[in-house]
Coordinates of C-alpha atoms and ligand atoms in Angstrom, one line a residue:
X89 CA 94.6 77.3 160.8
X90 CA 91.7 78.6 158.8
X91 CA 88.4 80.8 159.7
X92 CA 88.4 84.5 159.7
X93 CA 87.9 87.2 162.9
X94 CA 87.9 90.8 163.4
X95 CA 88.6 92.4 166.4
X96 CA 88.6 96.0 167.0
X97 CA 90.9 97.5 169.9
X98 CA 89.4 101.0 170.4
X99 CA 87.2 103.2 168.8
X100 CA 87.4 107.5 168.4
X101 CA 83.8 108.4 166.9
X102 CA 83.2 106.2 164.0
X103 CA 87.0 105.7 163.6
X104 CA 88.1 102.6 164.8
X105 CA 91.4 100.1 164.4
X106 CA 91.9 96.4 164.9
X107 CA 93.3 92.9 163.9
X108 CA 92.1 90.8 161.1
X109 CA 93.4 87.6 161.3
X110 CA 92.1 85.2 158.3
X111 CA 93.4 81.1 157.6
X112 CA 96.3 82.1 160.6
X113 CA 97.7 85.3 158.7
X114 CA 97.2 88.4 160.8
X115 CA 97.0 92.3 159.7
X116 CA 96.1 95.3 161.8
X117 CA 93.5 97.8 160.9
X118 CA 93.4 100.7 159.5
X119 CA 95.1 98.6 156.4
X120 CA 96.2 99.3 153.1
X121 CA 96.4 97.0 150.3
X122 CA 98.3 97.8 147.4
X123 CA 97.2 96.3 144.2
X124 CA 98.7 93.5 142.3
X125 CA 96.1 92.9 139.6
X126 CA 98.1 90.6 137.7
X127 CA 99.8 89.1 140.8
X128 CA 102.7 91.7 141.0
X129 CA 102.9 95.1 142.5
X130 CA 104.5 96.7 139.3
X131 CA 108.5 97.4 139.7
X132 CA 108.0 95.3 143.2
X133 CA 109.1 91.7 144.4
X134 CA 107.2 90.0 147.1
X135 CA 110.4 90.8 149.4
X136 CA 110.4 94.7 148.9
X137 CA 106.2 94.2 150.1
X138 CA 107.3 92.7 153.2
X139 CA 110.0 94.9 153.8
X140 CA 108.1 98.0 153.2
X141 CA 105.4 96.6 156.0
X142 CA 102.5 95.6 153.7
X143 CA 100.3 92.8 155.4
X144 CA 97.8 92.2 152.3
X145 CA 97.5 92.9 149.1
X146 CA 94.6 92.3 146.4
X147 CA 94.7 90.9 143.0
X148 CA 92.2 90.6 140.6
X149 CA 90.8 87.3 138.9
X150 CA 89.8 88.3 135.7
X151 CA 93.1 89.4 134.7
X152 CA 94.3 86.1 136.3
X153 CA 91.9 84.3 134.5
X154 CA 93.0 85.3 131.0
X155 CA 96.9 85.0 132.2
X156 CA 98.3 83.0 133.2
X157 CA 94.7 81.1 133.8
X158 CA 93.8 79.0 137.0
X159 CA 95.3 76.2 136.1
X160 CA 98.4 77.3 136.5
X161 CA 98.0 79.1 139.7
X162 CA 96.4 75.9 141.2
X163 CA 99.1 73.6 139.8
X164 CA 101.8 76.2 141.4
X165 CA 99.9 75.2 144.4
X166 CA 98.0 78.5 145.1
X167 CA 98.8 82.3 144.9
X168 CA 100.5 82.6 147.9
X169 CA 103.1 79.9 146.8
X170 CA 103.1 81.1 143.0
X171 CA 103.6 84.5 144.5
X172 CA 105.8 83.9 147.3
X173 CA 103.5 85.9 149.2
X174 CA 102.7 84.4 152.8
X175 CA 100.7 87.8 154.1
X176 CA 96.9 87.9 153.6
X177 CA 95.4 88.4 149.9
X178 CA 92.3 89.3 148.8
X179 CA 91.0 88.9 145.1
X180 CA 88.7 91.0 143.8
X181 CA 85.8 89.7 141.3
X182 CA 86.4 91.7 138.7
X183 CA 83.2 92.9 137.9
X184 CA 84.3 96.5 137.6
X185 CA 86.6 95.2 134.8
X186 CA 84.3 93.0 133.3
X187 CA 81.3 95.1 132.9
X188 CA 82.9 98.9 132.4
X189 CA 83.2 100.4 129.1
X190 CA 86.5 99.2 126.7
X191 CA 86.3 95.6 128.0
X192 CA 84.3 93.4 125.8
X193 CA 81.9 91.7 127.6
X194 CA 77.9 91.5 127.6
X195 CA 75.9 90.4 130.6
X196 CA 72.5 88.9 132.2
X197 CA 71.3 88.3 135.6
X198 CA 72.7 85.0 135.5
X199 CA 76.2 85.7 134.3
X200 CA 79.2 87.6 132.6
X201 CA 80.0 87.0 129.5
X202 CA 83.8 88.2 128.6
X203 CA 86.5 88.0 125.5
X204 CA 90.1 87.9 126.6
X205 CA 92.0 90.7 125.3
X206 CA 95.4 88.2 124.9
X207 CA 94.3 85.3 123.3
X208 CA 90.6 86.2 121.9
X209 CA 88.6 83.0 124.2
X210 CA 85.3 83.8 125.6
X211 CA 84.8 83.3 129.3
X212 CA 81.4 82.7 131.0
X213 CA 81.3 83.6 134.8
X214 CA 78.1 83.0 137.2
X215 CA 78.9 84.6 140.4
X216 CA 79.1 80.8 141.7
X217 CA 81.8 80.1 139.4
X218 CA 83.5 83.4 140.4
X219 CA 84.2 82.5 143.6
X220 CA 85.2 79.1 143.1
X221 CA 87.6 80.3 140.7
X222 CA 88.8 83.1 143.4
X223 CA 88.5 79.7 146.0
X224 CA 91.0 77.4 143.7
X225 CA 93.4 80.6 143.5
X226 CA 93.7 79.6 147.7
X227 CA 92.6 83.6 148.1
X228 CA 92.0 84.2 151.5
X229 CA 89.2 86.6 150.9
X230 CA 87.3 86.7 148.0
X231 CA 84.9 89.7 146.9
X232 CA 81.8 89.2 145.4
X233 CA 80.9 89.8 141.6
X234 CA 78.9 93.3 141.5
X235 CA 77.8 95.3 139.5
X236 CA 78.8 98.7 138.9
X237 CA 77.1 101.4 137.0
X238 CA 78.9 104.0 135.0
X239 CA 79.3 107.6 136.9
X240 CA 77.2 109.5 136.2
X241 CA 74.3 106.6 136.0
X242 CA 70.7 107.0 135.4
X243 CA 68.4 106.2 137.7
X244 CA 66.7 103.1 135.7
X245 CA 70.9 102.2 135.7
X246 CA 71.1 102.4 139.0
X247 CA 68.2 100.3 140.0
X248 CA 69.2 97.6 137.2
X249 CA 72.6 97.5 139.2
X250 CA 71.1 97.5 142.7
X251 CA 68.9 94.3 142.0
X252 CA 71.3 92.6 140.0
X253 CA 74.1 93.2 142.7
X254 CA 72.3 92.4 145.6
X255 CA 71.1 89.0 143.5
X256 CA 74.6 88.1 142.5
X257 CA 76.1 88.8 146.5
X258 CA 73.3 85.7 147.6
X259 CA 74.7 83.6 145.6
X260 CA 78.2 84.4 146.1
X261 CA 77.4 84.1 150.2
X262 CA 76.0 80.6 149.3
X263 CA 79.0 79.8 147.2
X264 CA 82.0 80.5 149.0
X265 CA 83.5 80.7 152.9
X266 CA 85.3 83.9 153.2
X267 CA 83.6 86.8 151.0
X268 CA 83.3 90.5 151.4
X269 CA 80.3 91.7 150.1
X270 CA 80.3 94.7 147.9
X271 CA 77.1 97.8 147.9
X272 CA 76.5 99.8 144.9
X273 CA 74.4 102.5 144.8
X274 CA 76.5 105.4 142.6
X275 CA 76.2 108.9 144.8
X276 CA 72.5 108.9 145.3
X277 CA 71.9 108.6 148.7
X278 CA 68.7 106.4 149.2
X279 CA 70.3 103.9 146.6
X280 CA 73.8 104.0 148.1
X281 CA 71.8 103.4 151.8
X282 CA 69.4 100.7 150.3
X283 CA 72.5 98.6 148.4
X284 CA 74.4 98.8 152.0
X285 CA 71.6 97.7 153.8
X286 CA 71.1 94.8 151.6
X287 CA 74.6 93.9 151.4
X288 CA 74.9 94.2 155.4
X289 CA 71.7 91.8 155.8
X290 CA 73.1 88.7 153.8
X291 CA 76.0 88.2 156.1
X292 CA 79.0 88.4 154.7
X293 CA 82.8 88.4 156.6
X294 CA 82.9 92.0 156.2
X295 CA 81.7 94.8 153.6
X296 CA 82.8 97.0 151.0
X297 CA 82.0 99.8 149.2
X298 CA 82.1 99.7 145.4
X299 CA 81.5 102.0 142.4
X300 CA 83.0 104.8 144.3
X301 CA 86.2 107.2 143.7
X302 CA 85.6 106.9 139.9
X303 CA 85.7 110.9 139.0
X304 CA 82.5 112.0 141.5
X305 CA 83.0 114.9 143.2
X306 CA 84.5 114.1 146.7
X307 CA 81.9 115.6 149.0
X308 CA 79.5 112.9 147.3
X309 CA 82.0 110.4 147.7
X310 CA 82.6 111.6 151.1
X311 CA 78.6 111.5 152.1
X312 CA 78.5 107.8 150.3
X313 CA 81.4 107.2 153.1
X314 CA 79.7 108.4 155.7
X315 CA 76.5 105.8 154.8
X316 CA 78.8 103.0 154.4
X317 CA 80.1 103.9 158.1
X318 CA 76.6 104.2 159.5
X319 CA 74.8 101.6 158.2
X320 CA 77.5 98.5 157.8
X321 CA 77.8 96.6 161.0
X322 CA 80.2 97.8 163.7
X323 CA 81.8 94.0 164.2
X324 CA 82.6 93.6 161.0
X325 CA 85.6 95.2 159.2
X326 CA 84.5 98.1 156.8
X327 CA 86.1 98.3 153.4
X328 CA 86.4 101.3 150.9
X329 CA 87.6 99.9 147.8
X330 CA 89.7 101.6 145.3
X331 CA 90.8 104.8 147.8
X332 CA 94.8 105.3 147.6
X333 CA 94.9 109.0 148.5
X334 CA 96.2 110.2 151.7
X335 CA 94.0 112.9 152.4
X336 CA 90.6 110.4 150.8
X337 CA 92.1 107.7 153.5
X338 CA 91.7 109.8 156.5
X339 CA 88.6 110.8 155.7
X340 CA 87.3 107.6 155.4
X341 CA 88.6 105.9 158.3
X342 CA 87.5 109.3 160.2
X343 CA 83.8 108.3 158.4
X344 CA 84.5 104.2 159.8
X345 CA 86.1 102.4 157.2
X346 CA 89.0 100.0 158.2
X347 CA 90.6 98.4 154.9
X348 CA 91.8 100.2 152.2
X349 CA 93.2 99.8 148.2
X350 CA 94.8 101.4 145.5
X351 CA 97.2 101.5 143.1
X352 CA 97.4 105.6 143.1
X353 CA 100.4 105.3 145.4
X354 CA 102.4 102.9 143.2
X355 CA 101.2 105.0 139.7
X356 CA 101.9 108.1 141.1
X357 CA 105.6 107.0 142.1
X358 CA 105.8 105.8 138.2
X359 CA 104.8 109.3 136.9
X360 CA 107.4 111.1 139.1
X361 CA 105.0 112.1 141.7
X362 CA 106.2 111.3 145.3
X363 CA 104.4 111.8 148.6
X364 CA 105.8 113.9 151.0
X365 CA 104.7 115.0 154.7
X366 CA 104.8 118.6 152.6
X367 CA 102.8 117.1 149.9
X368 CA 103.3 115.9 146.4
X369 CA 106.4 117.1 144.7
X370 CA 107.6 116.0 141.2
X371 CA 111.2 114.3 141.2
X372 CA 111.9 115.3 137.8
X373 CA 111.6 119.0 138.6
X374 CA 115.1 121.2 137.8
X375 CA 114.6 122.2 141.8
X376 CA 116.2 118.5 142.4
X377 CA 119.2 118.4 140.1
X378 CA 121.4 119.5 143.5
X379 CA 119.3 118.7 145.9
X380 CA 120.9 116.3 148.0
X381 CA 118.6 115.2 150.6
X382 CA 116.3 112.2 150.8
X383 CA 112.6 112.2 149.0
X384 CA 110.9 113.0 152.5
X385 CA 113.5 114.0 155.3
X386 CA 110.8 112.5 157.9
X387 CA 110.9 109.2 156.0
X388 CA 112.5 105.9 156.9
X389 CA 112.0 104.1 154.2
X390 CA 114.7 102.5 152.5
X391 CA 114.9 104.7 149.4
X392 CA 115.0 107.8 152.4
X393 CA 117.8 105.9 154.4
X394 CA 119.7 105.3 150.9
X395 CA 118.8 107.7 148.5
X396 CA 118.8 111.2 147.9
X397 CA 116.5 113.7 145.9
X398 CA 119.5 114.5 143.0
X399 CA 120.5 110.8 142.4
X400 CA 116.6 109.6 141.7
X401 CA 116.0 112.6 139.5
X402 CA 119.2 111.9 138.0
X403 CA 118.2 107.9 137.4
X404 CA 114.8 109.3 136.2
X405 CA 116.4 111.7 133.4
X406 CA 118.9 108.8 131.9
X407 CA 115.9 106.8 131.9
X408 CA 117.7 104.2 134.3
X409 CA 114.4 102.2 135.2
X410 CA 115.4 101.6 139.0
X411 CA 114.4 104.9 139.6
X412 CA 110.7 103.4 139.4
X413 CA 111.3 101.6 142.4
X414 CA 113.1 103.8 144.5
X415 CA 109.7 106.2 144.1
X416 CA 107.6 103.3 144.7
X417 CA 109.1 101.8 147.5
X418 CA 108.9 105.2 148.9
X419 CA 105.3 106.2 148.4
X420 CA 103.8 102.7 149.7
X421 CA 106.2 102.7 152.7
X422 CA 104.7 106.9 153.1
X423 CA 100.6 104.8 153.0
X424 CA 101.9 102.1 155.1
X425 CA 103.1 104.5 157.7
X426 CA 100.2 106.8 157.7
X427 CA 98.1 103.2 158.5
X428 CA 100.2 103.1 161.7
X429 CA 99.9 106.3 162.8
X430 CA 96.3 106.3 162.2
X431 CA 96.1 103.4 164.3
X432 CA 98.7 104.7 167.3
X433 CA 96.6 107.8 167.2
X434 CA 93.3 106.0 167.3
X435 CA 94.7 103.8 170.7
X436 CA 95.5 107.2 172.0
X437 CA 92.3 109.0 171.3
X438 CA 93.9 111.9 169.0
X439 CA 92.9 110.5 165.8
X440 CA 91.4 113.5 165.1
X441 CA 94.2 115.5 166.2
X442 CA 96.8 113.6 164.2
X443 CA 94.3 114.1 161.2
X444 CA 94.1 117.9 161.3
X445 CA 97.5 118.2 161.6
X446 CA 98.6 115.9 158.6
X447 CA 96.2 117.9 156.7
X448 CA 97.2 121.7 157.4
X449 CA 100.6 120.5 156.4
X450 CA 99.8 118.3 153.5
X451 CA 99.5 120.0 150.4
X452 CA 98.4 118.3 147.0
Ligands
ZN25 ZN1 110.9 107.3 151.9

């Protein structure tokens, strides 16, 4: 089997859910992909993913590039076998990592330049060679190489990053078979609109917004949604990349996105923040030495079905490292969950209602 397709079932306003089904692997819409940047979900195995629910995930070339390098992920006979991971997976370009500040790189229009932080070798990308690299990895969808301006950006930065990002996505439409473009664009409107309008003309499998959730305020980020919801088209899936937040997520599949990444729920578990129906609470708060319930009483995941609030505080205090993923299988199952509720409620038409009332209770 190979090819990619989007269906979407029903639609409530702008929010919509559906089935992506790319090279036979299948995963419904609203989705959520946690990150595995260096081909792990940190404290999780490739069995606790499916358990949990998780359909895709997305890892990131660049780090894969330095370690453990494409040759041995094409010699292992892809990333789905090196992973053990038959569910869908996405790679993302890295050119967020590759041109932000702290990573040494420099850059033209014609290509990346980067040092690897392990062993020191310099590492020349095109966009072309990007997405053959993301190609050899056997990704299933790759993501263009963009470029993203620093928040705040000046204008001249922004325009510098429009061109060179709407440049670079022709080439990496020419170059590959399944690709996701990505718009740029910062929180000015008329650049934000013009960079999705580009990126929607080219033709790409679906499209993605980039550069966004870095430390803007959320109302921008929230209006930069709403663009990316208006002016990407409707038959093709809608991705927000970079958005782990319950609250963000509902606004953005409220504003039309359908896919969804992070690692904010998996972090969070690690510093002793866990998602509740309530909202956040800290595990490692006195409150829990007795407490002998599960981390969310509504929750069937199998930290909830196993575990109670005293023993993981308790793990967390002797510094006995499974507590790590006891929190993390916990708040990815709480994402994955909210994924198919949104999508039950959007079938039903009370996607809105189901929103409101997550909210009001929901407390950050
Ligand atoms: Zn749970």
């Amino acid at each position: 089997m190979s090819g990619f397709e989007f269906v979407s079932r029903a639609t409530e306003g702008r929010a919509r859910t559906g089935k992506l089904t790319v090279n036979g692997r299948e995963a419904e819409t609203p989705l959520f992909m946690p990150v595995a940047t260096k081909a792990g979900v940190k404290t999780l195995t490739s069995e606790d993913l499916r358990q949990i629910g998780v359909e895709a995930l997305i890892t990131n070339v660049y780090h894969l590039i330095m370690r453990p390098g494409i040759q041995i992920i094409e010699d292992a006979g892809g990333l789905h076998e090196f992973m053990n991971w038959d569910g869908i997976i996405f790679t993302d370009s890295g050119g967020f990592q590759m041109i932000r500040d702290g990573f040494k790189s420099s850059l033209d229009s014609e290509k990346v330049k980067f040092k690897s932080e392990i062993d020191g070798a310099v590492h020349e990308l095109t966009p072309e060679k990007n997405i053959e690299i993301q190609e050899k990895m056997d990704t299933d969808v790759a993501m263009c190489l963009d470029h993203c301006p620093p928040y705040p950006a000046e204008s001249e930065e922004l325009k510098i990053s429009l061109e060179r990002t709407a440049h670079w996505a022709k080439r990496c439409r020419e170059a590959g078979k399944v690709v996701f473009g990505i718009s740029q664009g910062g929180t000015d409107p008329g650049s934000r609109k013009k960079s999705c309008r580009q990126i929607a003309e080219i033709g790409f499998e679906g499209n993605a917004l980039g550069g966004l959730s870095i430390g803007e305020p959320k109302e921008d980020m929230y209006a930069m949604t709403s663009i990316g919801g208006e002016v990407f088209p409707e038959d093709k899936p809608r991705y927000f990349m970079g958005l782990g937040s319950p609250e963000d997520i509902l606004e953005a599949i409220e504003r039309g996105m359908d896919i969804f990444d992070s690692a904010y729920p998996t972090r969070n578990a690690r510093h002793r923040s866990v998602f509740t129906n309530e909202g956040t609470i800290r595990i490692d708060k006195s409150a829990y030495k007795d407490d002998h319930t599960p981390l969310d009483p509504d929750c069937d995941c199998p930290t909830c079905d196993n575990y109670t609030r005293a023993y993981i505080r308790h793990l967390c205090k002797s510094n006995e490292l499974a507590w790590m993923k006891l929190t993390s299988v916990h708040n990815l199952y709480f994402i994955i969950e909210l994924m198919k509720k949104s999508r039950e409620a959007i079938m039903d038409g009370e996607f809105k209602e189901f929103k409101d009332g997550f909210m009001q209770k929901y407390k950050r």
